[in-house]
Amino acid sequence: GAVVSQHPSRVICKSGTSVKIECRSLDFQATTMFWYRQFPKQSLMLMATSNEGSKATYEQGVEKDKFLINHASLTLSTLTVTSAHPEDSSFYICSATPRGPEAFFGQGTRLTVV
Amino acid sequence: EDQVTQSPEALRLQEGESSSLNCSYTVSGLRGLFWYRQDPGKGPEFLFTLYSAGEEKEKERLKATLTKKESFLHITAPKPEDSATYLCAVQAILTGGGNKLTFGTGTQLKVEL
């Protein structure tokens, strides 16, 4: 299967600071990547679709200025949580679809804002 | 709006005790139904894609089936290493919808010795 790598796996930051999460496709090129958020015992919720070379598409209710997405190359998308607050603490996961509809996911990033 | 409901929420099995997990869905035109396995603190791992009613897929002790309203993930003679959360997701045929997935909340499976 295709390999999607996410970094870091865990991050703790202070309230008010910004955190960047990277998502890389290691063995394929991805014109589109997806960012999800998962709360404990809840389903994955799509936050936004990252498009290489153009603006991301955000789901309803997701603040664009809060969650900045940059897809600068065919193998890298980044999610920056700006001015993080404790309620932003969550598990963030990216995915890509190298061929067909099957999505392959990164390892996830556990963000804790203190 | 696409919806996915999984049951049960949690399932405890003895090693070797076969069972089935259910995924009920409503979608405006199904492009595909997907099963994933998720271990604690990890991203989901792809298991199967099913495209049309009557289709079946197998991998080791797992077998996925699909009808027009639901999918089942059958686990035959499970082992402790099968313990994980199993997620079901659907993708609709949407103009410009891309590859958006709608997930259920998962079934947390625990297989005991």
mmCIF file of N, CA and C in Angstrom, chain B residues 6-87:
data_model
loop_
_atom_site.group_PDB
_atom_site.id
_atom_site.type_symbol
_atom_site.label_atom_id
_atom_site.label_comp_id
_atom_site.label_asym_id
_atom_site.label_seq_id
_atom_site.Cartn_x
_atom_site.Cartn_y
_atom_site.Cartn_z
ATOM 1 N N GLN B 6 -22.438 2.473 13.121
ATOM 2 C CA GLN B 6 -21.797 1.190 13.367
ATOM 3 C C GLN B 6 -22.293 0.590 14.686
ATOM 4 N N SER B 7 -22.433 -0.719 14.684
ATOM 5 C CA SER B 7 -22.830 -1.408 15.914
ATOM 6 C C SER B 7 -22.160 -2.779 15.972
ATOM 7 N N PRO B 8 -21.901 -3.297 17.184
ATOM 8 C CA PRO B 8 -22.046 -2.566 18.443
ATOM 9 C C PRO B 8 -20.927 -1.546 18.620
ATOM 10 N N GLU B 9 -21.032 -0.713 19.642
ATOM 11 C CA GLU B 9 -19.957 0.246 19.929
ATOM 12 C C GLU B 9 -18.717 -0.475 20.414
ATOM 13 N N ALA B 10 -18.939 -1.511 21.202
ATOM 14 C CA ALA B 10 -17.822 -2.286 21.736
ATOM 15 C C ALA B 10 -18.206 -3.754 21.725
ATOM 16 N N LEU B 11 -17.207 -4.600 21.545
ATOM 17 C CA LEU B 11 -17.447 -6.038 21.466
ATOM 18 C C LEU B 11 -16.275 -6.769 22.099
ATOM 19 N N ARG B 12 -16.608 -7.669 23.000
ATOM 20 C CA ARG B 12 -15.586 -8.462 23.670
ATOM 21 C C ARG B 12 -15.775 -9.918 23.244
ATOM 22 N N LEU B 13 -14.744 -10.529 22.706
ATOM 23 C CA LEU B 13 -14.808 -11.915 22.241
ATOM 24 C C LEU B 13 -13.709 -12.734 22.889
ATOM 25 N N GLN B 14 -13.985 -14.007 23.030
ATOM 26 C CA GLN B 14 -12.930 -14.933 23.425
ATOM 27 C C GLN B 14 -12.180 -15.336 22.164
ATOM 28 N N GLU B 15 -10.928 -15.640 22.308
ATOM 29 C CA GLU B 15 -10.149 -16.107 21.163
ATOM 30 C C GLU B 15 -10.856 -17.289 20.508
ATOM 31 N N GLY B 16 -11.030 -17.219 19.194
ATOM 32 C CA GLY B 16 -11.698 -18.293 18.461
ATOM 33 C C GLY B 16 -13.196 -18.124 18.322
ATOM 34 N N GLU B 17 -13.756 -17.120 19.008
ATOM 35 C CA GLU B 17 -15.204 -16.900 18.974
ATOM 36 C C GLU B 17 -15.550 -15.961 17.830
ATOM 37 N N SER B 18 -16.113 -16.475 16.774
ATOM 38 C CA SER B 18 -16.422 -15.683 15.585
ATOM 39 C C SER B 18 -17.602 -14.737 15.837
ATOM 40 N N SER B 19 -17.611 -13.626 15.120
ATOM 41 C CA SER B 19 -18.700 -12.651 15.265
ATOM 42 C C SER B 19 -18.715 -11.719 14.058
ATOM 43 N N SER B 20 -19.687 -10.805 14.056
ATOM 44 C CA SER B 20 -19.814 -9.855 12.955
ATOM 45 C C SER B 20 -20.027 -8.448 13.480
ATOM 46 N N LEU B 21 -19.449 -7.491 12.772
ATOM 47 C CA LEU B 21 -19.656 -6.075 13.057
ATOM 48 C C LEU B 21 -20.543 -5.499 11.965
ATOM 49 N N ASN B 22 -21.414 -4.580 12.361
ATOM 50 C CA ASN B 22 -22.379 -4.029 11.411
ATOM 51 C C ASN B 22 -22.097 -2.566 11.081
ATOM 52 N N CYS B 23 -22.337 -2.211 9.833
ATOM 53 C CA CYS B 23 -22.219 -0.827 9.387
ATOM 54 C C CYS B 23 -23.440 -0.520 8.530
ATOM 55 N N SER B 24 -24.327 0.308 9.047
ATOM 56 C CA SER B 24 -25.509 0.730 8.281
ATOM 57 C C SER B 24 -25.235 2.100 7.695
ATOM 58 N N TYR B 25 -25.692 2.316 6.467
ATOM 59 C CA TYR B 25 -25.358 3.591 5.838
ATOM 60 C C TYR B 25 -26.521 4.126 5.008
ATOM 61 N N THR B 26 -26.524 5.440 4.871
ATOM 62 C CA THR B 26 -27.391 6.101 3.908
ATOM 63 C C THR B 26 -26.514 7.080 3.151
ATOM 64 N N VAL B 27 -26.603 7.006 1.847
ATOM 65 C CA VAL B 27 -25.750 7.848 1.014
ATOM 66 C C VAL B 27 -26.467 8.117 -0.294
ATOM 67 N N SER B 28 -26.237 9.295 -0.834
ATOM 68 C CA SER B 28 -26.870 9.673 -2.094
ATOM 69 C C SER B 28 -26.041 9.138 -3.256
ATOM 70 N N GLY B 29 -26.130 7.835 -3.474
ATOM 71 C CA GLY B 29 -25.341 7.225 -4.533
ATOM 72 C C GLY B 29 -23.994 6.786 -4.002
ATOM 73 N N LEU B 30 -23.839 5.474 -3.823
ATOM 74 C CA LEU B 30 -22.609 4.958 -3.207
ATOM 75 C C LEU B 30 -21.514 4.786 -4.250
ATOM 76 N N ARG B 31 -20.390 5.430 -3.994
ATOM 77 C CA ARG B 31 -19.222 5.210 -4.848
ATOM 78 C C ARG B 31 -18.400 4.047 -4.278
ATOM 79 N N GLY B 32 -18.309 4.003 -2.952
ATOM 80 C CA GLY B 32 -17.559 2.927 -2.327
ATOM 81 C C GLY B 32 -17.791 2.903 -0.827
ATOM 82 N N LEU B 33 -17.669 1.721 -0.227
ATOM 83 C CA LEU B 33 -17.725 1.572 1.230
ATOM 84 C C LEU B 33 -16.406 0.974 1.660
ATOM 85 N N PHE B 34 -15.836 1.537 2.722
ATOM 86 C CA PHE B 34 -14.482 1.186 3.129
ATOM 87 C C PHE B 34 -14.473 0.710 4.565
ATOM 88 N N TRP B 35 -13.625 -0.281 4.828
ATOM 89 C CA TRP B 35 -13.357 -0.716 6.189
ATOM 90 C C TRP B 35 -11.903 -0.416 6.520
ATOM 91 N N TYR B 36 -11.730 0.117 7.731
ATOM 92 C CA TYR B 36 -10.396 0.419 8.229
ATOM 93 C C TYR B 36 -10.243 -0.180 9.618
ATOM 94 N N ARG B 37 -8.999 -0.428 9.968
ATOM 95 C CA ARG B 37 -8.651 -0.846 11.324
ATOM 96 C C ARG B 37 -7.841 0.286 11.938
ATOM 97 N N GLN B 38 -8.163 0.647 13.192
ATOM 98 C CA GLN B 38 -7.393 1.687 13.858
ATOM 99 C C GLN B 38 -6.940 1.203 15.225
ATOM 100 N N ASP B 39 -5.637 1.211 15.434
ATOM 101 C CA ASP B 39 -5.058 0.887 16.736
ATOM 102 C C ASP B 39 -4.950 2.172 17.551
ATOM 103 N N PRO B 40 -4.939 2.065 18.872
ATOM 104 C CA PRO B 40 -4.906 3.270 19.721
ATOM 105 C C PRO B 40 -3.725 4.179 19.388
ATOM 106 N N GLY B 41 -4.009 5.465 19.202
ATOM 107 C CA GLY B 41 -2.956 6.436 18.938
ATOM 108 C C GLY B 41 -2.368 6.367 17.542
ATOM 109 N N LYS B 42 -3.019 5.640 16.636
ATOM 110 C CA LYS B 42 -2.513 5.485 15.274
ATOM 111 C C LYS B 42 -3.565 5.933 14.266
ATOM 112 N N GLY B 43 -3.103 6.158 13.035
ATOM 113 C CA GLY B 43 -4.037 6.457 11.969
ATOM 114 C C GLY B 43 -4.708 5.184 11.461
ATOM 115 N N PRO B 44 -5.852 5.299 10.804
ATOM 116 C CA PRO B 44 -6.551 4.120 10.285
ATOM 117 C C PRO B 44 -5.723 3.389 9.226
ATOM 118 N N GLU B 45 -5.857 2.066 9.236
ATOM 119 C CA GLU B 45 -5.174 1.206 8.264
ATOM 120 C C GLU B 45 -6.216 0.616 7.332
ATOM 121 N N PHE B 46 -6.028 0.787 6.043
ATOM 122 C CA PHE B 46 -7.001 0.327 5.053
ATOM 123 C C PHE B 46 -7.129 -1.193 5.053
ATOM 124 N N LEU B 47 -8.387 -1.657 5.015
ATOM 125 C CA LEU B 47 -8.656 -3.096 4.936
ATOM 126 C C LEU B 47 -9.315 -3.471 3.606
ATOM 127 N N PHE B 48 -10.509 -2.908 3.355
ATOM 128 C CA PHE B 48 -11.291 -3.313 2.187
ATOM 129 C C PHE B 48 -12.020 -2.137 1.558
ATOM 130 N N THR B 49 -12.301 -2.298 0.257
ATOM 131 C CA THR B 49 -13.252 -1.439 -0.439
ATOM 132 C C THR B 49 -14.320 -2.337 -1.053
ATOM 133 N N LEU B 50 -15.577 -1.947 -0.888
ATOM 134 C CA LEU B 50 -16.693 -2.643 -1.518
ATOM 135 C C LEU B 50 -17.453 -1.626 -2.355
ATOM 136 N N TYR B 51 -17.849 -2.033 -3.567
ATOM 137 C CA TYR B 51 -18.450 -1.072 -4.475
ATOM 138 C C TYR B 51 -19.931 -1.310 -4.739
ATOM 139 N N SER B 52 -20.354 -2.582 -4.720
ATOM 140 C CA SER B 52 -21.745 -2.832 -5.081
ATOM 141 C C SER B 52 -22.321 -3.958 -4.238
ATOM 142 N N ALA B 53 -23.640 -3.938 -4.089
ATOM 143 C CA ALA B 53 -24.347 -4.936 -3.294
ATOM 144 C C ALA B 53 -24.018 -6.340 -3.791
ATOM 145 N N GLY B 54 -23.762 -7.224 -2.848
ATOM 146 C CA GLY B 54 -23.432 -8.601 -3.191
ATOM 147 C C GLY B 54 -21.935 -8.864 -3.228
ATOM 148 N N GLU B 55 -21.153 -7.797 -3.205
ATOM 149 C CA GLU B 55 -19.707 -7.957 -3.262
ATOM 150 C C GLU B 55 -19.162 -8.432 -1.916
ATOM 151 N N GLU B 56 -18.128 -9.254 -1.956
ATOM 152 C CA GLU B 56 -17.466 -9.750 -0.761
ATOM 153 C C GLU B 56 -15.954 -9.651 -0.953
ATOM 154 N N LYS B 57 -15.264 -9.357 0.156
ATOM 155 C CA LYS B 57 -13.799 -9.315 0.120
ATOM 156 C C LYS B 57 -13.289 -10.042 1.368
ATOM 157 N N GLU B 58 -12.152 -10.733 1.223
ATOM 158 C CA GLU B 58 -11.594 -11.476 2.347
ATOM 159 C C GLU B 58 -10.118 -11.180 2.512
ATOM 160 N N LYS B 59 -9.705 -11.195 3.780
ATOM 161 C CA LYS B 59 -8.281 -11.048 4.090
ATOM 162 C C LYS B 59 -8.032 -11.730 5.413
ATOM 163 N N GLU B 60 -7.323 -12.824 5.368
ATOM 164 C CA GLU B 60 -7.030 -13.616 6.561
ATOM 165 C C GLU B 60 -8.326 -13.963 7.300
ATOM 166 N N ARG B 61 -8.493 -13.500 8.537
ATOM 167 C CA ARG B 61 -9.671 -13.872 9.314
ATOM 168 C C ARG B 61 -10.850 -12.934 9.096
ATOM 169 N N LEU B 62 -10.692 -11.948 8.238
ATOM 170 C CA LEU B 62 -11.719 -10.941 8.014
ATOM 171 C C LEU B 62 -12.405 -11.137 6.666
ATOM 172 N N LYS B 63 -13.723 -10.924 6.686
ATOM 173 C CA LYS B 63 -14.501 -10.972 5.451
ATOM 174 C C LYS B 63 -15.532 -9.854 5.495
ATOM 175 N N ALA B 64 -15.548 -9.022 4.457
ATOM 176 C CA ALA B 64 -16.496 -7.919 4.390
ATOM 177 C C ALA B 64 -17.529 -8.195 3.319
ATOM 178 N N THR B 65 -18.783 -7.878 3.651
ATOM 179 C CA THR B 65 -19.876 -8.053 2.707
ATOM 180 C C THR B 65 -20.669 -6.759 2.616
ATOM 181 N N LEU B 66 -21.441 -6.625 1.522
ATOM 182 C CA LEU B 66 -22.168 -5.383 1.284
ATOM 183 C C LEU B 66 -23.563 -5.656 0.739
ATOM 184 N N THR B 67 -24.560 -4.952 1.321
ATOM 185 C CA THR B 67 -25.892 -4.918 0.750
ATOM 186 C C THR B 67 -26.203 -3.466 0.414
ATOM 187 N N LYS B 68 -27.421 -3.196 -0.006
ATOM 188 C CA LYS B 68 -27.765 -1.824 -0.384
ATOM 189 C C LYS B 68 -27.910 -0.901 0.824
ATOM 190 N N LYS B 69 -28.009 -1.490 2.026
ATOM 191 C CA LYS B 69 -28.210 -0.658 3.213
ATOM 192 C C LYS B 69 -27.132 -0.829 4.269
ATOM 193 N N GLU B 70 -26.381 -1.926 4.196
ATOM 194 C CA GLU B 70 -25.418 -2.172 5.264
ATOM 195 C C GLU B 70 -24.263 -3.042 4.792
ATOM 196 N N SER B 71 -23.241 -3.023 5.632
ATOM 197 C CA SER B 71 -22.087 -3.875 5.382
ATOM 198 C C SER B 71 -21.772 -4.610 6.681
ATOM 199 N N PHE B 72 -21.243 -5.806 6.536
ATOM 200 C CA PHE B 72 -20.813 -6.577 7.701
ATOM 201 C C PHE B 72 -19.332 -6.888 7.566
ATOM 202 N N LEU B 73 -18.676 -6.853 8.711
ATOM 203 C CA LEU B 73 -17.297 -7.321 8.786
ATOM 204 C C LEU B 73 -17.307 -8.561 9.675
ATOM 205 N N HIS B 74 -17.115 -9.710 9.044
ATOM 206 C CA HIS B 74 -17.138 -10.973 9.764
ATOM 207 C C HIS B 74 -15.718 -11.311 10.206
ATOM 208 N N ILE B 75 -15.599 -11.676 11.468
ATOM 209 C CA ILE B 75 -14.287 -12.052 12.005
ATOM 210 C C ILE B 75 -14.374 -13.522 12.427
ATOM 211 N N THR B 76 -13.595 -14.337 11.760
ATOM 212 C CA THR B 76 -13.625 -15.785 12.004
ATOM 213 C C THR B 76 -12.443 -16.183 12.887
ATOM 214 N N ALA B 77 -12.753 -16.890 13.972
ATOM 215 C CA ALA B 77 -11.722 -17.379 14.899
ATOM 216 C C ALA B 77 -10.711 -16.286 15.236
ATOM 217 N N PRO B 78 -11.183 -15.183 15.832
ATOM 218 C CA PRO B 78 -10.279 -14.056 16.089
ATOM 219 C C PRO B 78 -9.171 -14.400 17.071
ATOM 220 N N LYS B 79 -8.093 -13.623 16.953
ATOM 221 C CA LYS B 79 -6.957 -13.742 17.850
ATOM 222 C C LYS B 79 -6.787 -12.415 18.598
ATOM 223 N N PRO B 80 -6.058 -12.426 19.699
ATOM 224 C CA PRO B 80 -5.864 -11.164 20.446
ATOM 225 C C PRO B 80 -5.320 -10.025 19.588
ATOM 226 N N GLU B 81 -4.500 -10.358 18.608
ATOM 227 C CA GLU B 81 -3.937 -9.301 17.752
ATOM 228 C C GLU B 81 -4.971 -8.655 16.833
ATOM 229 N N ASP B 82 -6.161 -9.202 16.792
ATOM 230 C CA ASP B 82 -7.240 -8.574 16.028
ATOM 231 C C ASP B 82 -7.917 -7.457 16.829
ATOM 232 N N SER B 83 -7.548 -7.309 18.087
ATOM 233 C CA SER B 83 -8.121 -6.256 18.931
ATOM 234 C C SER B 83 -7.757 -4.889 18.354
ATOM 235 N N ALA B 84 -8.781 -4.074 18.121
ATOM 236 C CA ALA B 84 -8.596 -2.750 17.516
ATOM 237 C C ALA B 84 -9.977 -2.126 17.381
ATOM 238 N N THR B 85 -10.006 -0.892 16.915
ATOM 239 C CA THR B 85 -11.275 -0.267 16.537
ATOM 240 C C THR B 85 -11.426 -0.416 15.034
ATOM 241 N N TYR B 86 -12.575 -0.896 14.606
ATOM 242 C CA TYR B 86 -12.843 -1.082 13.180
ATOM 243 C C TYR B 86 -13.803 0.013 12.720
ATOM 244 N N LEU B 87 -13.355 0.750 11.723
ATOM 245 C CA LEU B 87 -14.105 1.889 11.207
ATOM 246 C C LEU B 87 -14.684 1.577 9.841
#
